[in-house]
GROMACS .gro file of C-alpha atoms in nm:
model
  116
    1MET     CA    1   0.501   0.894   2.214
    2THR     CA    2   0.148   0.691   2.026
    3THR     CA    3   0.133   0.511   1.709
    4THR     CA    4  -0.131   0.744   1.666
    5ASP     CA    5   0.104   1.046   1.750
    6LEU     CA    6   0.356   0.901   1.425
    7LYS     CA    7   0.381   1.113   1.097
    8ASP     CA    8   0.381   0.933   0.715
    9GLY     CA    9   0.622   0.938   0.502
   10ARG     CA   10   0.607   0.839   0.155
   11ILE     CA   11   0.869   0.634  -0.087
   12VAL     CA   12   1.149   0.862  -0.291
   13GLY     CA   13   1.329   0.523  -0.374
   14ILE     CA   14   1.315   0.196  -0.499
   15ALA     CA   15   1.589  -0.055  -0.555
   16GLY     CA   16   1.465  -0.402  -0.516
   17PRO     CA   17   1.381  -0.484  -0.171
   18VAL     CA   18   1.567  -0.160  -0.066
   19ILE     CA   19   1.316   0.133  -0.032
   20ASP     CA   20   1.392   0.486   0.030
   21ALA     CA   21   1.176   0.725   0.278
   22GLU     CA   22   1.136   1.029   0.308
   23PHE     CA   23   0.927   1.177   0.629
   24PRO     CA   24   0.843   1.524   0.743
   25GLN     CA   25   1.153   1.712   0.973
   26GLY     CA   26   1.179   1.559   1.317
   27GLU     CA   27   0.943   1.246   1.255
   28LEU     CA   28   1.274   1.029   1.137
   29PRO     CA   29   1.170   0.667   1.284
   30GLU     CA   30   1.451   0.472   1.449
   31ILE     CA   31   1.648   0.190   1.296
   32ASN     CA   32   1.497  -0.141   1.346
   33THR     CA   33   1.170  -0.024   1.351
   34ALA     CA   34   0.842  -0.119   1.137
   35LEU     CA   35   0.742   0.030   0.846
   36GLU     CA   36   0.421  -0.062   0.654
   37PHE     CA   37   0.260   0.071   0.317
   38ASP     CA   38  -0.003  -0.077   0.004
   39VAL     CA   39   0.077  -0.185  -0.262
   40ALA     CA   40  -0.194  -0.267  -0.556
   41VAL     CA   41  -0.161  -0.646  -0.725
   42ASP     CA   42  -0.395  -0.774  -0.910
   43ASP     CA   43  -0.719  -0.543  -0.795
   44SER     CA   44  -0.658  -0.590  -0.472
   45SER     CA   45  -0.420  -0.456  -0.281
   46ILE     CA   46  -0.132  -0.628   0.026
   47THR     CA   47   0.026  -0.441   0.268
   48ILE     CA   48   0.432  -0.489   0.306
   49VAL     CA   49   0.605  -0.468   0.601
   50ALA     CA   50   1.030  -0.296   0.599
   51GLU     CA   51   1.248  -0.289   0.874
   52VAL     CA   52   1.468   0.141   0.911
   53ALA     CA   53   1.848  -0.051   0.815
   54GLN     CA   54   1.960   0.302   0.763
   55GLN     CA   55   1.924   0.702   0.902
   56ILE     CA   56   2.041   0.907   0.540
   57GLY     CA   57   2.009   1.243   0.659
   58GLU     CA   58   1.776   1.435   0.878
   59SER     CA   59   1.422   1.297   0.709
   60ARG     CA   60   1.518   1.044   0.507
   61VAL     CA   61   1.566   0.626   0.553
   62ARG     CA   62   1.653   0.351   0.373
   63ALA     CA   63   1.468   0.027   0.472
   64ILE     CA   64   1.469  -0.316   0.377
   65ALA     CA   65   1.127  -0.505   0.251
   66MET     CA   66   1.019  -0.822   0.406
   67LYS     CA   67   0.815  -0.913   0.073
   68PRO     CA   68   0.892  -0.797  -0.291
   69THR     CA   69   0.781  -0.505  -0.414
   70ASP     CA   70   0.705  -0.535  -0.730
   71GLY     CA   71   0.448  -0.258  -0.846
   72LEU     CA   72   0.563  -0.039  -0.556
   73THR     CA   73   0.630   0.323  -0.677
   74ARG     CA   74   0.757   0.598  -0.535
   75GLY     CA   75   0.533   0.832  -0.395
   76THR     CA   76   0.356   0.554  -0.207
   77ILE     CA   77   0.264   0.675   0.133
   78VAL     CA   78   0.456   0.462   0.422
   79ARG     CA   79   0.319   0.444   0.736
   80ASN     CA   80   0.542   0.441   1.060
   81THR     CA   81   0.475   0.174   1.336
   82GLY     CA   82   0.680   0.339   1.604
   83LYS     CA   83   0.763  -0.052   1.665
   84GLY     CA   84   0.962  -0.360   1.567
   85ILE     CA   85   0.876  -0.585   1.362
   86SER     CA   86   0.684  -0.901   1.641
   87VAL     CA   87   0.585  -1.218   1.588
   88PRO     CA   88   0.347  -1.422   1.770
   89VAL     CA   89   0.452  -1.636   2.085
   90GLY     CA   90   0.335  -1.876   2.242
   91ASP     CA   91   0.125  -2.222   2.305
   92GLY     CA   92  -0.049  -2.164   1.958
   93THR     CA   93   0.203  -2.115   1.780
   94LEU     CA   94   0.407  -2.416   1.875
   95GLY     CA   95   0.473  -2.710   1.584
   96HIS     CA   96   0.342  -2.405   1.329
   97VAL     CA   97   0.539  -2.197   1.107
   98PHE     CA   98   0.568  -1.846   1.045
   99SER     CA   99   0.716  -1.620   0.823
  100VAL     CA  100   1.009  -1.346   0.900
  101THR     CA  101   0.672  -1.080   1.012
  102GLY     CA  102   0.474  -1.304   1.205
  103ASP     CA  103   0.217  -1.427   0.921
  104GLY     CA  104   0.083  -1.809   0.962
  105LEU     CA  105   0.238  -2.001   0.650
  106ASP     CA  106   0.104  -2.382   0.733
  107ASP     CA  107  -0.224  -2.247   0.910
  108PRO     CA  108  -0.317  -1.852   0.824
  109ASN     CA  109  -0.442  -1.847   1.126
  110ALA     CA  110  -0.212  -1.983   1.375
  111GLY     CA  111  -0.118  -1.815   1.689
  112SER     CA  112  -0.400  -1.591   1.591
  113GLY     CA  113  -0.433  -1.566   1.955
  114SER     CA  114  -0.078  -1.569   2.115
  115GLU     CA  115   0.101  -1.251   2.288
  116ARG     CA  116   0.295  -1.058   2.003
   0.00000   0.00000   0.00000
């Protein structure tokens, strides 16, 4: 299955960093799959990554967000990436600090050309 074949879901529950998302029948993301959703913050939008931790029934998953979920609402569209969270690796990453989602903390361009 390619990423273009994956179906979007929607958020049905939020409890701090824990979100519950519902997907179409037969399109449930696997455990450890990265989900992405956009949240409006101060007239802009940020993308938050969450990792599926549990499958609940046949159409819902429980995931842990890697950033604060302030401003997130039920009904927000969730994208199934079809792959796990990845971080850059290689010579361009040496000596730099990265977040859990692979964003450069000390240099935003660190690792930008590196393999993930």
